Amino acid sequence: MSYDEVEIEDMEWNEELQAFTYPCPCGDLFQITKEDLRLGEEIARCPSCSLFITVVYNPEDFTDRPDKSKKTPAQPSPVAVA
């Protein structure tokens, strides 16, 4: 049984670990990667003890759909010169 349910918004992104983290009662951090979330994983585990939490998130936020923020720049249109 999961120790707790935690919303992804309540977790912090850890650049060093490349994972979302949440404090564990043992003093370490529960961890889950973006790749885990993309694969549909919802369990964040603590590497120091046997506890784990269920991460509540919208799977659509982590699918491999094209990123709207990485649009290719518009190409200049040809202009007729008279």
Coordinates of N, CA, C and O in Angstrom, one line a residue, residues 11-75:
M11 N 5.2 18.3 -6.0 CA 6.5 17.8 -6.1 C 7.4 18.9 -6.7 O 7.0 19.8 -7.3
E12 N 8.7 18.7 -6.4 CA 9.7 19.7 -7.0 C 10.6 19.0 -8.0 O 10.9 17.8 -7.9
W13 N 10.9 19.7 -9.1 CA 11.8 19.2 -10.1 C 13.2 19.4 -9.6 O 13.6 20.5 -9.2
N14 N 14.0 18.3 -9.6 CA 15.4 18.3 -9.1 C 16.3 18.1 -10.4 O 16.3 17.1 -11.0
E15 N 16.9 19.2 -10.7 CA 17.7 19.2 -12.0 C 18.9 18.2 -11.9 O 19.2 17.5 -12.8
E16 N 19.5 18.1 -10.7 CA 20.6 17.2 -10.5 C 20.2 15.7 -10.7 O 20.9 14.9 -11.3
L17 N 19.1 15.4 -10.1 CA 18.6 14.0 -10.2 C 17.8 13.8 -11.5 O 17.5 12.6 -11.8
Q18 N 17.4 14.8 -12.2 CA 16.5 14.8 -13.3 C 15.2 14.0 -13.0 O 14.8 13.1 -13.7
A19 N 14.6 14.4 -11.8 CA 13.5 13.7 -11.4 C 12.6 14.6 -10.5 O 13.1 15.6 -10.0
F20 N 11.3 14.4 -10.5 CA 10.4 15.0 -9.5 C 10.7 14.4 -8.2 O 10.8 13.2 -8.1
T21 N 10.7 15.2 -7.1 CA 11.0 14.7 -5.8 C 10.0 15.2 -4.8 O 9.3 16.2 -5.0
Y22 N 9.9 14.5 -3.7 CA 9.0 14.8 -2.6 C 9.7 14.3 -1.3 O 10.2 13.1 -1.3
P23 N 9.6 15.1 -0.2 CA 10.3 14.6 1.0 C 9.7 13.3 1.6 O 8.5 13.1 1.7
C24 N 10.6 12.4 1.9 CA 10.2 11.1 2.6 C 10.4 11.3 4.1 O 11.3 12.0 4.5
P25 N 9.6 10.6 4.9 CA 9.7 10.7 6.3 C 11.1 10.2 6.8 O 11.6 10.6 7.9
C26 N 11.8 9.4 6.0 CA 13.1 8.9 6.5 C 14.2 9.9 6.3 O 15.3 9.7 6.8
G27 N 13.9 11.0 5.6 CA 14.9 12.1 5.4 C 15.4 12.2 4.0 O 16.1 13.1 3.6
D28 N 15.2 11.2 3.2 CA 15.6 11.2 1.8 C 14.4 11.7 1.0 O 13.5 12.4 1.5
L29 N 14.4 11.5 -0.3 CA 13.4 12.0 -1.2 C 12.8 10.9 -2.1 O 13.5 10.0 -2.6
F30 N 11.4 10.9 -2.2 CA 10.8 10.1 -3.2 C 11.2 10.6 -4.5 O 11.3 11.9 -4.7
Q31 N 11.3 9.8 -5.5 CA 11.8 10.2 -6.9 C 11.0 9.5 -8.0 O 10.7 8.3 -7.9
I32 N 10.7 10.3 -9.0 CA 10.1 9.7 -10.2 C 10.5 10.6 -11.4 O 10.5 11.8 -11.3
T33 N 11.0 10.0 -12.5 CA 11.5 10.7 -13.6 C 10.4 11.1 -14.6 O 9.3 10.4 -14.6
K34 N 10.7 12.0 -15.5 CA 9.7 12.3 -16.6 C 9.5 11.1 -17.5 O 8.4 10.9 -17.9
E35 N 10.6 10.3 -17.7 CA 10.4 9.1 -18.5 C 9.5 8.1 -17.9 O 8.7 7.5 -18.6
D36 N 9.6 8.0 -16.6 CA 8.7 7.1 -15.8 C 7.2 7.5 -16.1 O 6.3 6.7 -16.3
L37 N 7.0 8.8 -15.9 CA 5.7 9.4 -16.1 C 5.2 9.2 -17.5 O 4.0 8.9 -17.8
R38 N 6.1 9.4 -18.5 CA 5.7 9.2 -19.9 C 5.3 7.7 -20.2 O 4.4 7.5 -21.0
L39 N 5.9 6.8 -19.4 CA 5.6 5.4 -19.6 C 4.3 5.0 -18.8 O 4.0 3.8 -18.8
G40 N 3.7 5.9 -18.1 CA 2.5 5.6 -17.3 C 2.7 5.2 -15.9 O 1.8 4.9 -15.1
E41 N 4.0 5.3 -15.4 CA 4.3 5.0 -14.0 C 3.7 6.0 -13.1 O 3.7 7.2 -13.4
E42 N 3.2 5.6 -12.0 CA 2.6 6.6 -11.0 C 3.2 6.4 -9.6 O 2.7 7.0 -8.7
I43 N 4.2 5.5 -9.5 CA 4.8 5.2 -8.2 C 6.2 5.9 -8.1 O 7.1 5.7 -8.9
A44 N 6.3 6.8 -7.1 CA 7.6 7.4 -6.8 C 8.2 6.7 -5.6 O 7.5 6.5 -4.6
R45 N 9.4 6.2 -5.7 CA 10.0 5.4 -4.7 C 11.1 6.2 -3.9 O 11.8 7.0 -4.5
C46 N 11.3 5.8 -2.7 CA 12.4 6.4 -1.9 C 13.6 5.4 -2.0 O 13.4 4.2 -1.8
P47 N 14.8 5.9 -2.4 CA 15.9 5.0 -2.6 C 16.5 4.5 -1.2 O 17.3 3.6 -1.2
S48 N 16.1 5.2 -0.1 CA 16.7 4.8 1.2 C 15.8 3.9 2.1 O 16.3 3.4 3.1
C49 N 14.6 3.8 1.7 CA 13.7 3.0 2.6 C 12.7 2.3 1.7 O 12.7 2.4 0.5
S50 N 11.7 1.6 2.3 CA 10.8 0.8 1.5 C 9.5 1.6 1.2 O 8.6 1.0 0.5
L51 N 9.4 2.8 1.6 CA 8.2 3.6 1.3 C 8.1 4.0 -0.2 O 9.1 4.2 -0.8
F52 N 6.9 4.2 -0.6 CA 6.6 4.8 -1.9 C 5.3 5.5 -1.9 O 4.5 5.3 -1.0
I53 N 5.2 6.5 -2.8 CA 3.9 7.3 -2.9 C 3.3 7.1 -4.3 O 4.0 6.8 -5.3
T54 N 2.0 7.4 -4.4 CA 1.4 7.4 -5.7 C 1.3 8.8 -6.1 O 0.9 9.7 -5.4
V55 N 1.8 9.1 -7.3 CA 1.8 10.4 -7.9 C 0.6 10.6 -8.7 O 0.3 9.8 -9.6
V56 N -0.2 11.7 -8.4 CA -1.4 12.0 -9.2 C -1.0 13.0 -10.2 O -0.6 14.1 -9.9
Y57 N -1.2 12.7 -11.5 CA -0.9 13.6 -12.6 C -1.7 13.2 -13.8 O -2.3 12.2 -13.9
N58 N -1.7 14.2 -14.8 CA -2.4 13.9 -16.0 C -1.5 13.3 -17.0 O -0.5 14.0 -17.4
P59 N -1.6 12.1 -17.4 CA -0.7 11.4 -18.3 C -0.5 12.2 -19.6 O 0.6 12.1 -20.2
E60 N -1.5 12.9 -20.1 CA -1.4 13.7 -21.3 C -0.3 14.8 -21.2 O 0.2 15.2 -22.2
D61 N 0.0 15.2 -20.0 CA 1.0 16.2 -19.8 C 2.4 15.7 -20.1 O 3.4 16.4 -20.2
F62 N 2.5 14.4 -20.2 CA 3.9 13.7 -20.4 C 3.9 12.8 -21.6 O 4.9 12.0 -21.7
T63 N 3.0 13.0 -22.5 CA 3.1 12.2 -23.7 C 4.1 12.7 -24.7 O 4.6 13.9 -24.5
D64 N 4.5 12.0 -25.7 CA 5.5 12.4 -26.6 C 4.9 13.2 -27.8 O 5.5 13.2 -28.9
R65 N 3.9 13.9 -27.6 CA 3.3 14.8 -28.6 C 4.3 15.9 -28.9 O 5.1 16.3 -28.0
P66 N 4.2 16.5 -30.1 CA 5.1 17.6 -30.4 C 4.9 18.8 -29.4 O 3.8 19.1 -29.0
D67 N 6.0 19.3 -29.0 CA 6.0 20.4 -28.0 C 5.6 21.7 -28.7 O 6.3 22.2 -29.6
K68 N 4.5 22.3 -28.3 CA 4.0 23.5 -28.9 C 5.0 24.7 -28.8 O 5.0 25.6 -29.5
S69 N 5.8 24.7 -27.7 CA 6.8 25.8 -27.5 C 8.0 25.7 -28.4 O 8.8 26.6 -28.4
K70 N 8.2 24.6 -29.1 CA 9.4 24.4 -29.9 C 9.0 24.5 -31.4 O 9.4 23.7 -32.2
K71 N 8.1 25.4 -31.7 CA 7.7 25.6 -33.1 C 8.9 26.1 -34.0 O 9.7 26.8 -33.5
T72 N 8.9 25.6 -35.2 CA 10.0 26.1 -36.1 C 9.7 27.5 -36.5 O 8.5 27.9 -36.7
P73 N 10.7 28.3 -36.6 CA 10.4 29.8 -36.9 C 9.8 29.9 -38.3 O 10.1 29.1 -39.2
A74 N 9.0 30.9 -38.4 CA 8.3 31.1 -39.7 C 9.4 31.5 -40.7 O 10.3 32.2 -40.5
Q75 N 9.2 30.9 -41.9 CA 10.2 31.2 -43.0 C 9.7 32.5 -43.7 O 8.5 32.7 -43.9

